[in-house]
CSV table of C-alpha atoms in Angstrom, one decimal:
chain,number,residue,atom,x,y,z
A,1,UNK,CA,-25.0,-47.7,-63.8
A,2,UNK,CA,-23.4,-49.6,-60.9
A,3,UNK,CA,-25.1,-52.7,-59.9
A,4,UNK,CA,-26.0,-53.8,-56.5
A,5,UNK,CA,-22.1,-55.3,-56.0
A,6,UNK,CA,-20.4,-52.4,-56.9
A,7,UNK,CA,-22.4,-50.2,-54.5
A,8,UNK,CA,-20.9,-47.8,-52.2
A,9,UNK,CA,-20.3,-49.3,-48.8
A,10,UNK,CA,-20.9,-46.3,-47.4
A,11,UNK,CA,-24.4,-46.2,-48.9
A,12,UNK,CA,-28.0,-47.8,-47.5
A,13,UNK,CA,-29.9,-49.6,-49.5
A,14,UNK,CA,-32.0,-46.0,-50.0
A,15,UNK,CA,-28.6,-44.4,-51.5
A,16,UNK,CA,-28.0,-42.1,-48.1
A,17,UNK,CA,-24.3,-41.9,-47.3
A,18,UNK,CA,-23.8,-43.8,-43.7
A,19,UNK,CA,-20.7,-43.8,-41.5
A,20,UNK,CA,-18.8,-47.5,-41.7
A,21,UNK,CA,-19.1,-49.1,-38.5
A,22,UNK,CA,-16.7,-49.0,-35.9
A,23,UNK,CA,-14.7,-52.6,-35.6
A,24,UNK,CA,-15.2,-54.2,-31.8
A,25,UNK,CA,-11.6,-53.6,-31.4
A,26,UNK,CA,-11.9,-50.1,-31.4
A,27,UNK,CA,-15.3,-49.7,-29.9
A,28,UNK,CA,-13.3,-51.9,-26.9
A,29,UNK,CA,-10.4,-49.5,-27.1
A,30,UNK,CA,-12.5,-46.6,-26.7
A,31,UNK,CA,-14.3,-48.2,-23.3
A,32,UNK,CA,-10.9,-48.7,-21.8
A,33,UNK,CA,-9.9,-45.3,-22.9
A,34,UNK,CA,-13.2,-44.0,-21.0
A,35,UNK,CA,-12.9,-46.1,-18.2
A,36,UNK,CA,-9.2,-45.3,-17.8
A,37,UNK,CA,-10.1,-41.5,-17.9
A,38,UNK,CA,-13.2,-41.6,-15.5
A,39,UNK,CA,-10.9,-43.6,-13.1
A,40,UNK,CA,-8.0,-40.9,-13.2
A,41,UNK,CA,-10.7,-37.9,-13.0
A,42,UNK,CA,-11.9,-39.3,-9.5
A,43,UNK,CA,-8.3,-40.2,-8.4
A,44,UNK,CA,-7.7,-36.5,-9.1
A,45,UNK,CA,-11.0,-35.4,-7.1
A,46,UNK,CA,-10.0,-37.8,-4.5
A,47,UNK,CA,-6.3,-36.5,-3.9
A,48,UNK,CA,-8.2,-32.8,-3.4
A,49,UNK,CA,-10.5,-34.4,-0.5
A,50,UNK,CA,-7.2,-36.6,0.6
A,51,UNK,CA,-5.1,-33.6,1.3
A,52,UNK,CA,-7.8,-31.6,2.6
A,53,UNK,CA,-9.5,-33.9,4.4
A,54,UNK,CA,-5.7,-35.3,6.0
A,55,UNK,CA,-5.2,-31.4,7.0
A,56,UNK,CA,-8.1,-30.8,8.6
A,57,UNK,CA,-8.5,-34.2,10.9
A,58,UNK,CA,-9.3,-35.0,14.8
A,59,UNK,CA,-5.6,-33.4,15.5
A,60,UNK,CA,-7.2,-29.6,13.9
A,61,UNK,CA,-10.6,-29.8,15.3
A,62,UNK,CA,-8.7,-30.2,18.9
A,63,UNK,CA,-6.4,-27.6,18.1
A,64,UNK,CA,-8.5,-25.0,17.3
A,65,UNK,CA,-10.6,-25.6,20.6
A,66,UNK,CA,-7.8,-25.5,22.4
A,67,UNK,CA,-5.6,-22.9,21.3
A,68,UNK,CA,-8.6,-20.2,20.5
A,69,UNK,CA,-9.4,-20.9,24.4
A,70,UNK,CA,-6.1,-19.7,25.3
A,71,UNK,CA,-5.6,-16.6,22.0
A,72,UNK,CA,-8.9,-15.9,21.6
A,73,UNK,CA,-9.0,-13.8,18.4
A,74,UNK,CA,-5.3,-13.9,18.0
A,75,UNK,CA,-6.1,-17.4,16.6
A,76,UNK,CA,-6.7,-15.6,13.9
A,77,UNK,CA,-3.2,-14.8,12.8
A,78,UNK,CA,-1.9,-18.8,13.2
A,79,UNK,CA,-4.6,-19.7,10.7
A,80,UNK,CA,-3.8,-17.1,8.1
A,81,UNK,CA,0.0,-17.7,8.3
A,82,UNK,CA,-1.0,-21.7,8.5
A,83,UNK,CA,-2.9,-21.3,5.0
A,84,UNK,CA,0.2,-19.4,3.3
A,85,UNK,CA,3.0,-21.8,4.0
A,86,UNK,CA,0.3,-24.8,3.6
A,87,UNK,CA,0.0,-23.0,0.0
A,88,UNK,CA,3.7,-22.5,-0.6
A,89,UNK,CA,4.3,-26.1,0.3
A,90,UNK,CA,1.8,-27.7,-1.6
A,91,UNK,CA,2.2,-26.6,-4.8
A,92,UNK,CA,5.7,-27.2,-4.7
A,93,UNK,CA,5.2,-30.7,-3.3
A,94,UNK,CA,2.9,-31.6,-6.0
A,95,UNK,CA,4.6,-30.5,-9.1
A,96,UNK,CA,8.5,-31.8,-7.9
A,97,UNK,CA,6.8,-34.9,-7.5
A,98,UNK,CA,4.3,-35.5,-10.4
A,99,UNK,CA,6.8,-33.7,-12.4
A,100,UNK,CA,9.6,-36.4,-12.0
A,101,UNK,CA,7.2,-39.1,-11.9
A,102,UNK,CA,8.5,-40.8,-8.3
A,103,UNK,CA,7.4,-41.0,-5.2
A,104,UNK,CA,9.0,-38.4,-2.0
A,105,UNK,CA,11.2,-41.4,-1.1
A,106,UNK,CA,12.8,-42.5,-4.6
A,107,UNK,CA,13.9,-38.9,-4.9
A,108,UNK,CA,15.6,-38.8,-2.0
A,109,UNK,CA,17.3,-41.7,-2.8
A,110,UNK,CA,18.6,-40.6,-5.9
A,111,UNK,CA,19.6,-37.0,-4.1
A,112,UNK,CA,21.5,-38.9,-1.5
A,113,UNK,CA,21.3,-42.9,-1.1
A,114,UNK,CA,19.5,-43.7,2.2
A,115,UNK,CA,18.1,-39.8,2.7
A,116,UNK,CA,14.6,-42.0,1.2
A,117,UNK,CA,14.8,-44.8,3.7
A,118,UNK,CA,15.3,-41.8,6.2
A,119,UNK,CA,12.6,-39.9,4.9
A,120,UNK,CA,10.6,-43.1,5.0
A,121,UNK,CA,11.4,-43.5,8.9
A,122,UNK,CA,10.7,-39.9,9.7
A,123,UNK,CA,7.3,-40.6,8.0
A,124,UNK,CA,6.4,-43.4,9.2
A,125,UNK,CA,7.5,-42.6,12.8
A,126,UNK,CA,5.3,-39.6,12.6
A,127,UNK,CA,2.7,-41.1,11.1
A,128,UNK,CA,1.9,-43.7,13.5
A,129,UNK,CA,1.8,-40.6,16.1
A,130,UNK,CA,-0.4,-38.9,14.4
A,131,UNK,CA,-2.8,-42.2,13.1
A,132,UNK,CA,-2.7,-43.1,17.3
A,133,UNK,CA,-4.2,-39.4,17.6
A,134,UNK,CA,-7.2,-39.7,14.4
A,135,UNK,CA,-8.1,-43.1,16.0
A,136,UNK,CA,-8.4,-41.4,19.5
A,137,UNK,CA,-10.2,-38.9,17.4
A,138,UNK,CA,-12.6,-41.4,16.0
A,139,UNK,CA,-13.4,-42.5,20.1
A,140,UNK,CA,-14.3,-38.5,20.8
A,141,UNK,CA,-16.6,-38.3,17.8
A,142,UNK,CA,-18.4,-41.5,18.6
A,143,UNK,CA,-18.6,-40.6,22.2
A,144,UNK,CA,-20.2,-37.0,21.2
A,145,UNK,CA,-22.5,-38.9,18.7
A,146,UNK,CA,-24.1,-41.9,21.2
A,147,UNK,CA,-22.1,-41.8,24.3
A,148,UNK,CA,-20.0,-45.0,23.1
A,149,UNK,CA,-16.3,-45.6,25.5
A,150,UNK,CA,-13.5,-43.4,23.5
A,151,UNK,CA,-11.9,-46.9,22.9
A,152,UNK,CA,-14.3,-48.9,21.7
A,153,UNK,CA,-15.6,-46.3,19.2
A,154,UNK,CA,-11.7,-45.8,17.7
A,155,UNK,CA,-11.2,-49.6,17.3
A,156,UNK,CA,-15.1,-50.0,15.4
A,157,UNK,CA,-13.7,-46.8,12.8
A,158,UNK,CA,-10.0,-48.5,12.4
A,159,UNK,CA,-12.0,-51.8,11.3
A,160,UNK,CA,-14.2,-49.6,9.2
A,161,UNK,CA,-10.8,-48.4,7.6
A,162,UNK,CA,-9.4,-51.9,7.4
A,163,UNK,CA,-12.5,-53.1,5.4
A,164,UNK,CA,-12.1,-50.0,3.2
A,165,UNK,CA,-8.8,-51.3,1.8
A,166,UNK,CA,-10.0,-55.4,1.7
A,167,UNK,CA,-11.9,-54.0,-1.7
A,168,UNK,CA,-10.6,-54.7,-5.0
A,169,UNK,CA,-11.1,-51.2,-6.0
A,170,UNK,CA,-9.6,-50.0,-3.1
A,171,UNK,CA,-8.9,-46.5,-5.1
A,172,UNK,CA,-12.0,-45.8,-6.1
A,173,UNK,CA,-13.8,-46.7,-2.8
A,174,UNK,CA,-10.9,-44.3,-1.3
A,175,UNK,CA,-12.0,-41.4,-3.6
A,176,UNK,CA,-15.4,-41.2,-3.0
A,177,UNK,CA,-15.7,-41.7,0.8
A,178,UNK,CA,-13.5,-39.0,1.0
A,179,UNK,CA,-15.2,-36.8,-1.1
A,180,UNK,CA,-18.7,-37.5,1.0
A,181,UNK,CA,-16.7,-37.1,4.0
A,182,UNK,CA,-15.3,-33.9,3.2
A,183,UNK,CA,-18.4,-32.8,2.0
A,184,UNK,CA,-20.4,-33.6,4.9
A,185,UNK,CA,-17.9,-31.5,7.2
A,186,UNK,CA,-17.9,-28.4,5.6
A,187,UNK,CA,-22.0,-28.3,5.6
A,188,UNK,CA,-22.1,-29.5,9.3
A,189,UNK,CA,-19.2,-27.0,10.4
A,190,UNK,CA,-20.9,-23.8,8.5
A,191,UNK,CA,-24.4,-24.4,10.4
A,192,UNK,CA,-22.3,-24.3,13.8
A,193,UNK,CA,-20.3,-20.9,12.5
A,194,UNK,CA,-22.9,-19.4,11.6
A,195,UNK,CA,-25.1,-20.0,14.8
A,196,UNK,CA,-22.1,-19.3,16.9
A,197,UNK,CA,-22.2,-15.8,15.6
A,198,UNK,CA,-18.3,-15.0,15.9
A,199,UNK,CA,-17.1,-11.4,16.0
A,200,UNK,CA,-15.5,-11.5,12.9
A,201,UNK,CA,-14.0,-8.1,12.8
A,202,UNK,CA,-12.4,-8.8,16.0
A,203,UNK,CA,-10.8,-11.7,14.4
A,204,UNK,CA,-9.8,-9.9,11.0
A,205,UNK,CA,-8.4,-7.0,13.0
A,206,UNK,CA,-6.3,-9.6,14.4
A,207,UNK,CA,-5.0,-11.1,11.2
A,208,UNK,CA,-2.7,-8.2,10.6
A,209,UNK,CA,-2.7,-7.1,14.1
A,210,UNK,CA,-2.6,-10.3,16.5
A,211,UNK,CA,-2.6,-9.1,19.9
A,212,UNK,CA,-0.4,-12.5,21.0
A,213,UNK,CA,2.0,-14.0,18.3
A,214,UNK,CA,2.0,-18.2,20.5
A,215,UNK,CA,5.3,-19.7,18.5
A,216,UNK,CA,4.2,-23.0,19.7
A,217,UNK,CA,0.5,-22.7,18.5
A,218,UNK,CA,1.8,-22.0,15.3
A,219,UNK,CA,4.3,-24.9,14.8
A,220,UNK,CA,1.2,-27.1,16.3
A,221,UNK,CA,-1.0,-26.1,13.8
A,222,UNK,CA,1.1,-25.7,10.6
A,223,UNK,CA,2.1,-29.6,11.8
A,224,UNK,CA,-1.2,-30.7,11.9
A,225,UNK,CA,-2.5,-29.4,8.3
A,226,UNK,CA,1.1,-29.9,6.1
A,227,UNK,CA,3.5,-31.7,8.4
A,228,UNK,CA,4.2,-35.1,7.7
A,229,UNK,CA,2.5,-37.4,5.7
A,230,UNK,CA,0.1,-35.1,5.3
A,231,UNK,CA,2.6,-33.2,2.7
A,232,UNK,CA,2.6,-35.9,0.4
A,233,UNK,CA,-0.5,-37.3,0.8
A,234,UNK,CA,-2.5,-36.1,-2.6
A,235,UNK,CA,0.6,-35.5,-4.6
A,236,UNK,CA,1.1,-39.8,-4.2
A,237,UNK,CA,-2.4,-40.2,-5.0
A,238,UNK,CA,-2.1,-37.9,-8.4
A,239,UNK,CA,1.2,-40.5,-9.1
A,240,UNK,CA,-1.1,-43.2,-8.4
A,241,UNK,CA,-3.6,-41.7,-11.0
A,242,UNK,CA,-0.5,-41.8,-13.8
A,243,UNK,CA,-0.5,-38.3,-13.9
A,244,UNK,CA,2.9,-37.6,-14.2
A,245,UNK,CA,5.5,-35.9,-16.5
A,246,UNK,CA,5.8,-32.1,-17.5
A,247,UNK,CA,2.4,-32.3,-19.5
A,248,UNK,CA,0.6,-32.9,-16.1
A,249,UNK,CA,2.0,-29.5,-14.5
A,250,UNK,CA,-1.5,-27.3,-15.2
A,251,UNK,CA,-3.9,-29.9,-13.9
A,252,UNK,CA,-1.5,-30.1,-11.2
A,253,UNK,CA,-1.3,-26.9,-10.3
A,254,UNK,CA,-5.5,-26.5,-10.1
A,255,UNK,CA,-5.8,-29.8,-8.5
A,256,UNK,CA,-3.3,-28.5,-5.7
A,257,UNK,CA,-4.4,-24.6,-5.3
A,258,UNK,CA,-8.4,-26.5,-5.5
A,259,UNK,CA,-7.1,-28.7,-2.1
A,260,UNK,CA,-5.6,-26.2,-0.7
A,261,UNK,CA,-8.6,-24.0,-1.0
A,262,UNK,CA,-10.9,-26.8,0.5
A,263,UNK,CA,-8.7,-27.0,3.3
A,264,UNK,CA,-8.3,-23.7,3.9
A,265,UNK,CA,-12.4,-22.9,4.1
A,266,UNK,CA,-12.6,-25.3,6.6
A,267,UNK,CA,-10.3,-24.5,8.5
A,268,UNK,CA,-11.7,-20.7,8.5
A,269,UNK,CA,-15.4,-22.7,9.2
A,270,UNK,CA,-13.9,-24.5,12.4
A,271,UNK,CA,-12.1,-21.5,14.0
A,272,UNK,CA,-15.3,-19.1,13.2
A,273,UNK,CA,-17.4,-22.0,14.9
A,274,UNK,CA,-15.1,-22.1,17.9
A,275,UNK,CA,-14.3,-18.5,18.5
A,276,UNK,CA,-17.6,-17.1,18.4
A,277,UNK,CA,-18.6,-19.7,21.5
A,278,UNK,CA,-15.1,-18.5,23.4
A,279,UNK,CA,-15.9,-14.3,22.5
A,280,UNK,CA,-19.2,-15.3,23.9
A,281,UNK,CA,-17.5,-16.1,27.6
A,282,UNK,CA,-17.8,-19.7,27.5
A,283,UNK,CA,-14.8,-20.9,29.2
A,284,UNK,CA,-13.8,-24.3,27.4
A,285,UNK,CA,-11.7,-27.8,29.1
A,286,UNK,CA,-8.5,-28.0,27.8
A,287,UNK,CA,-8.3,-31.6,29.4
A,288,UNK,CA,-11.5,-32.9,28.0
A,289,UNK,CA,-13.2,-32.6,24.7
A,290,UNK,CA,-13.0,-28.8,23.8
A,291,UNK,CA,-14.0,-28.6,20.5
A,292,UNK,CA,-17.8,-30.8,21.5
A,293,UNK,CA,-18.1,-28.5,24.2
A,294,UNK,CA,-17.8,-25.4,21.8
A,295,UNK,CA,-20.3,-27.0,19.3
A,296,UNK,CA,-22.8,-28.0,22.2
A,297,UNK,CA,-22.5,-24.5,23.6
A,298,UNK,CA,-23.4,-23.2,19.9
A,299,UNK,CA,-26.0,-25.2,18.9
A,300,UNK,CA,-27.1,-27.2,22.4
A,301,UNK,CA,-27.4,-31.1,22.3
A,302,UNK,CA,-27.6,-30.8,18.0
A,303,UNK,CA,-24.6,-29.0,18.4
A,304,UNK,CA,-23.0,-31.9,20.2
A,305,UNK,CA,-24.2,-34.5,17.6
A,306,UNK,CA,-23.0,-32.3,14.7
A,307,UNK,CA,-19.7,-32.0,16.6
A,308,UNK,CA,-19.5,-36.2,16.5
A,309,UNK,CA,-20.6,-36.8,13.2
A,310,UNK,CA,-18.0,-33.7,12.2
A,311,UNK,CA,-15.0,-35.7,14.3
A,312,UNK,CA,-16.0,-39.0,13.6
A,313,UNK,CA,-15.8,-38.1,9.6
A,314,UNK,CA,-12.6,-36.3,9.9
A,315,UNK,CA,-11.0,-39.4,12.1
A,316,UNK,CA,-11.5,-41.8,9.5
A,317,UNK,CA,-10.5,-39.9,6.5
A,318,UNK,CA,-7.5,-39.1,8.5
A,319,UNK,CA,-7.1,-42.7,9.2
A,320,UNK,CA,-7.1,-44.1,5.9
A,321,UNK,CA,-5.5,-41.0,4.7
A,322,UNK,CA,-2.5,-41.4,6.8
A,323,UNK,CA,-2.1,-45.0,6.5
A,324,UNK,CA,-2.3,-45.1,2.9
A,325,UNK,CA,0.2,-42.3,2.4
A,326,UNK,CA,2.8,-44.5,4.9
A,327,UNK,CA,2.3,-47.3,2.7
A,328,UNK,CA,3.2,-45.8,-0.2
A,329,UNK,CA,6.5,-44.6,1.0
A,330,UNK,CA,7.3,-48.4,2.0
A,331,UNK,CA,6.1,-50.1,-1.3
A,332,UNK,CA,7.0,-49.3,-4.8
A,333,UNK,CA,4.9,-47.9,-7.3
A,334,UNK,CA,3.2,-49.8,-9.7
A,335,UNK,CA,-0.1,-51.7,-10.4
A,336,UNK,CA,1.6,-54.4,-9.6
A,337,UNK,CA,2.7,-53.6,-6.0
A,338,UNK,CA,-1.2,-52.4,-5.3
A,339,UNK,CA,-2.2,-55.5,-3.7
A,340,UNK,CA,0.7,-55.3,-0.9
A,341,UNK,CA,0.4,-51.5,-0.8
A,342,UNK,CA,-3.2,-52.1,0.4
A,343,UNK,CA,-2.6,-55.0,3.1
A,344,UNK,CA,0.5,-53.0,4.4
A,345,UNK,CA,-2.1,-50.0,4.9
A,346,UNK,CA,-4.4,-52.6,7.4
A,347,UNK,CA,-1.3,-53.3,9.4
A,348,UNK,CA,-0.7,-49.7,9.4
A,349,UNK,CA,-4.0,-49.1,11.1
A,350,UNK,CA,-4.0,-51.8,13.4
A,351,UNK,CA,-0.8,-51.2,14.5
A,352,UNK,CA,-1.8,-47.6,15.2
A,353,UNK,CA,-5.0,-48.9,16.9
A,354,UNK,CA,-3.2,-51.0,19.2
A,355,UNK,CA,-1.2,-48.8,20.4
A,356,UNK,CA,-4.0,-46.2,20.8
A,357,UNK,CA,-5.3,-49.2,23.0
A,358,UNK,CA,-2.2,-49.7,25.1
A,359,UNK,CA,-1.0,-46.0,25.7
A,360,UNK,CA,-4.1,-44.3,27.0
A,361,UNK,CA,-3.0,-40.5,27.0
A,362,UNK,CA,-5.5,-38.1,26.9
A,363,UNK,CA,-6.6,-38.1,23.5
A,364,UNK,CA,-6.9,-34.3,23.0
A,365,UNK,CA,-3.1,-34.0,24.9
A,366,UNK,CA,-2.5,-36.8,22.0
A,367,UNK,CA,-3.7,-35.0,19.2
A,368,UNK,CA,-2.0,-31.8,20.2
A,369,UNK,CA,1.3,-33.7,20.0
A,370,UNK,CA,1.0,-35.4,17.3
A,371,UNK,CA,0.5,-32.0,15.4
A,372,UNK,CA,3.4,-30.9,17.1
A,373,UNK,CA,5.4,-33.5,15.9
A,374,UNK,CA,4.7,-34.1,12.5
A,375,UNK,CA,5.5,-29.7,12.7
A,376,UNK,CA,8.8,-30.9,13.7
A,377,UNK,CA,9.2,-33.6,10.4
A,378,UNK,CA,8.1,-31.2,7.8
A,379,UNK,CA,11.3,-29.3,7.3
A,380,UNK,CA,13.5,-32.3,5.9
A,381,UNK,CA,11.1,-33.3,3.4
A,382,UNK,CA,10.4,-29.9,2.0
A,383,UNK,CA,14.2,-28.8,2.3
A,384,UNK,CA,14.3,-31.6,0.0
A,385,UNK,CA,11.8,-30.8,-2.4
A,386,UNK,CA,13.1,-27.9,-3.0
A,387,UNK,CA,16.9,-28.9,-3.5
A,388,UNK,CA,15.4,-31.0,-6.5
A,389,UNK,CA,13.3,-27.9,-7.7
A,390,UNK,CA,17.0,-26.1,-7.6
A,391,UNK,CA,19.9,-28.5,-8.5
A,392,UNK,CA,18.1,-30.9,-10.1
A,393,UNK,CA,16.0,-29.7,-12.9
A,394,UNK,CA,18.0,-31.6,-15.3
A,395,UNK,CA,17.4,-35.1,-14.9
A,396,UNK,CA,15.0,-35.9,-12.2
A,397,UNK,CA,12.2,-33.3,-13.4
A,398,UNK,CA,13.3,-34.6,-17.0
A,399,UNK,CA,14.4,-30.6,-18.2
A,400,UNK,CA,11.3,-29.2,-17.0
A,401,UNK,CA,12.3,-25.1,-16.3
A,402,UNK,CA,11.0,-24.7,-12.3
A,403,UNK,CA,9.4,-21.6,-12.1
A,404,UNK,CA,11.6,-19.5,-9.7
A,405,UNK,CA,8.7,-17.3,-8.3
A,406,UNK,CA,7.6,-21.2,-7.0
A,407,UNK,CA,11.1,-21.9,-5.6
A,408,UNK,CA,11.2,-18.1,-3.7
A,409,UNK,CA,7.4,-18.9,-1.9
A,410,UNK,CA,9.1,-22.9,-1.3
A,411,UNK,CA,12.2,-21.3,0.5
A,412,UNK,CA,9.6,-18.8,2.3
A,413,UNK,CA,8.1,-21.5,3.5
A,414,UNK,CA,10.5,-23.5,4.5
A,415,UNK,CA,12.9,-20.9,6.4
A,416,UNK,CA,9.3,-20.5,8.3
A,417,UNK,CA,9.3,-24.0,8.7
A,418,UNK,CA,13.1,-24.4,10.5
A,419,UNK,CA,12.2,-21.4,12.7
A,420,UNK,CA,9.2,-22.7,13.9
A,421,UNK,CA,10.2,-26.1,14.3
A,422,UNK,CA,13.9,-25.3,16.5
A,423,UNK,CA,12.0,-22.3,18.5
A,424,UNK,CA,9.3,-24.4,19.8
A,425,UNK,CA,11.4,-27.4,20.3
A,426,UNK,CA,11.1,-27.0,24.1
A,427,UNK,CA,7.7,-26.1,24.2
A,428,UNK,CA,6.0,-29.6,22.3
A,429,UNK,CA,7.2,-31.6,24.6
A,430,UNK,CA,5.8,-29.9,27.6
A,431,UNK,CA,2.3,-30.6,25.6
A,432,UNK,CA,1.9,-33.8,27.4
């Protein structure tokens, strides 16, 4: 019979089998594995609300007042061809870039040396346009909320953006205010559609029948939801998370078709919300703040508070949206580059706030052009994008086989793009 030194180690002191314990090593191992895969889940969830929330900011909410004044439920027919090229681009954009591993700019570089510093001045050019218009965007929604002056309420949500990125764990702060943001607009923006009461037949009629076909609408609007930074802005977060490499393609894929899917509902909810105070005869200023006026005229003075809290929200995700995006096409990629990444953000924002400060254009005028602008950007990125998808398989995407049904929708997209962009050349500039 064994004696009480030769017992089973993997016996009690009543005989019952037990499992050995785990060494601390491990049992540390496995907390960092957790930690490390909590942290890359909400990096994923925040790259969703990131592109979705960056599509639909300040610059949309504008656009969709102003341009359903003027098309009515022709409107209809911009969204829908908005939401198909947003789709074709994105899911390209995403899966070229977490694919290979690098950032938009690196691959341009190793297309053609200096097409990434380009592509990195194109963004960054754009980006300030379009961060001038979200902090003039922040000013509306703070006036509609309390009355507070335009400028005073865009420079208190720039420093609210600033402080966001003074945290250590500027990524995960990122991640969830966007997510409560997002959030928060789709509830707020279905109560006003559905008080609005919208003739929604009139408006689906319209999707395959549009009684105007406005070029320039068009351009503004796909500009303003996938043009510039905007087209990179989750796919850099998802690279941020380490989720790169050929293995990464399926949650990819859902993460991108999930963002564009948030995106698009919204943008549905804020043209329902808008048209059915315009196909009620409300005539809406183009040279004020259209879009509060359509939710005040919904909804009466709640309406008007909704309409703030809905602008104010979608300003500063746009703001920290756009400035982190334009920071990572100026700093490398790495943990070790995170600490510049995030200071280069804050001068990004109060550059853009500055100048906000200085110019004084109208801020919906702004907004409109900086849609229009960014619509004008888009092309060379994706064109691109989609050279790598074609001609460089090989090395950059590491011998992953591109799906050519993806590449067809990507040169869809972009042929739509360089129509749009050349036709209403003229016509953006005439915005202001």
């Amino acid at each position: 019979m064994a004696t009480q030194s030769h017992r089973n180690f993997n016996e009690n002191d009543t005989g019952t089998p037990v499992a050995p314990a785990t060494p601390p090593h491990d049992v540390a191992q496995g907390g960092k594995k957790r930690k490390k895969k909590k942290e890359a889940s909400s990096a994923i969830v925040g790259a969703i609300f990131l592109m979705a929330t960056s599509a639909i900011g300040p610059g949309f909410l504008t656009q969709t007042a102003v341009f359903t004044a003027k098309l009515g439920a022709a409107m209809a027919f911009a969204i829908v061809i908005s939401i198909i090229i947003d789709i074709c681009i994105q899911l390209n954009v995403w899966r070229i870039i977490a694919v290979s591993g690098k950032r938009a700019q690196n691959l341009g570089n190793a297309v053609l040396p200096g097409l990434g510093w380009l592509l990195t001045v194109l963004i960054a050019l754009g980006g300030i346009v379009f961060n001038i218009g979200n902090i003039a965007g922040a000013g509306l929604g703070t006036d509609a909320m309390m009355g507070l002056d335009v400028k005073v309420g865009g420079v208190l949500t720039a420093a609210i953006g600033c402080a966001l990125f003074m945290s250590k764990r500027a990524g995960m702060a990122l991640d969830r205010l966007l997510v409560i943001l997002g959030t928060l607009m789709i509830l707020l923006t279905t109560y006003v559609a559905i008080v609005s009461q919208p003739p929604v037949g009139e408006a689906l009629k319209n999707v395959v029948l549009p009684s105007t076909i406005d070029v320039v609408a068009i351009t503004t609007l796909v500009g303003g939801t996938v043009g510039g930074y905007i087209t990179y802005a989750g796919a850099h977060r998802v690279l941020d998370a380490g989720n790169t490499g050929p293995e990464s393609v399926p949650s990819v894929t859902r993460s991108s078709i999930t963002g564009t899917l948030v995106t698009g509902v919204m943008r549905i909810l804020l043209f329902l919300a808008v048209f059915g105070v315009v196909a009620g005869g409300v005539t809406l200023s183009t040279d004020g703040n259209p879009a509060a006026e359509a939710f005040q005229a919904a909804a009466g003075d709640l309406g008007m508070r909704f309409f703030g809290v809905v602008l104010w929200a979608a300003a500063l995700s746009s703001i920290v949206g756009c400035s982190y995006t334009s920071a990572t096409f100026i700093v490398p990629t790495g943990e070790e580059h995170r600490k510049k990444q995030n200071l280069i953000t804050i001068a990004f924002i109060v550059l853009s706030c500055g100048l906000f400060i200085v110019l004084g254009t109208a801020p919906a005028k702004l907004l409109v052009f900086a849609g229009a602008f960014n619509g004008l950007v888009l092309p060379i990125g994706f064109t691109l994008m989609l050279y790598i998808a074609v001609f460089r398989q090989h090395d950059l995407l590491k011998g992953y086989k591109y799906p050519k049904w993806l590449v067809s929708l990507g040169c869809v997209a972009l042929v739509a793009a360089w129509y749009l962009a050349f036709r209403s050349f003229s016509g953006i500039w005439s915005i202001l």
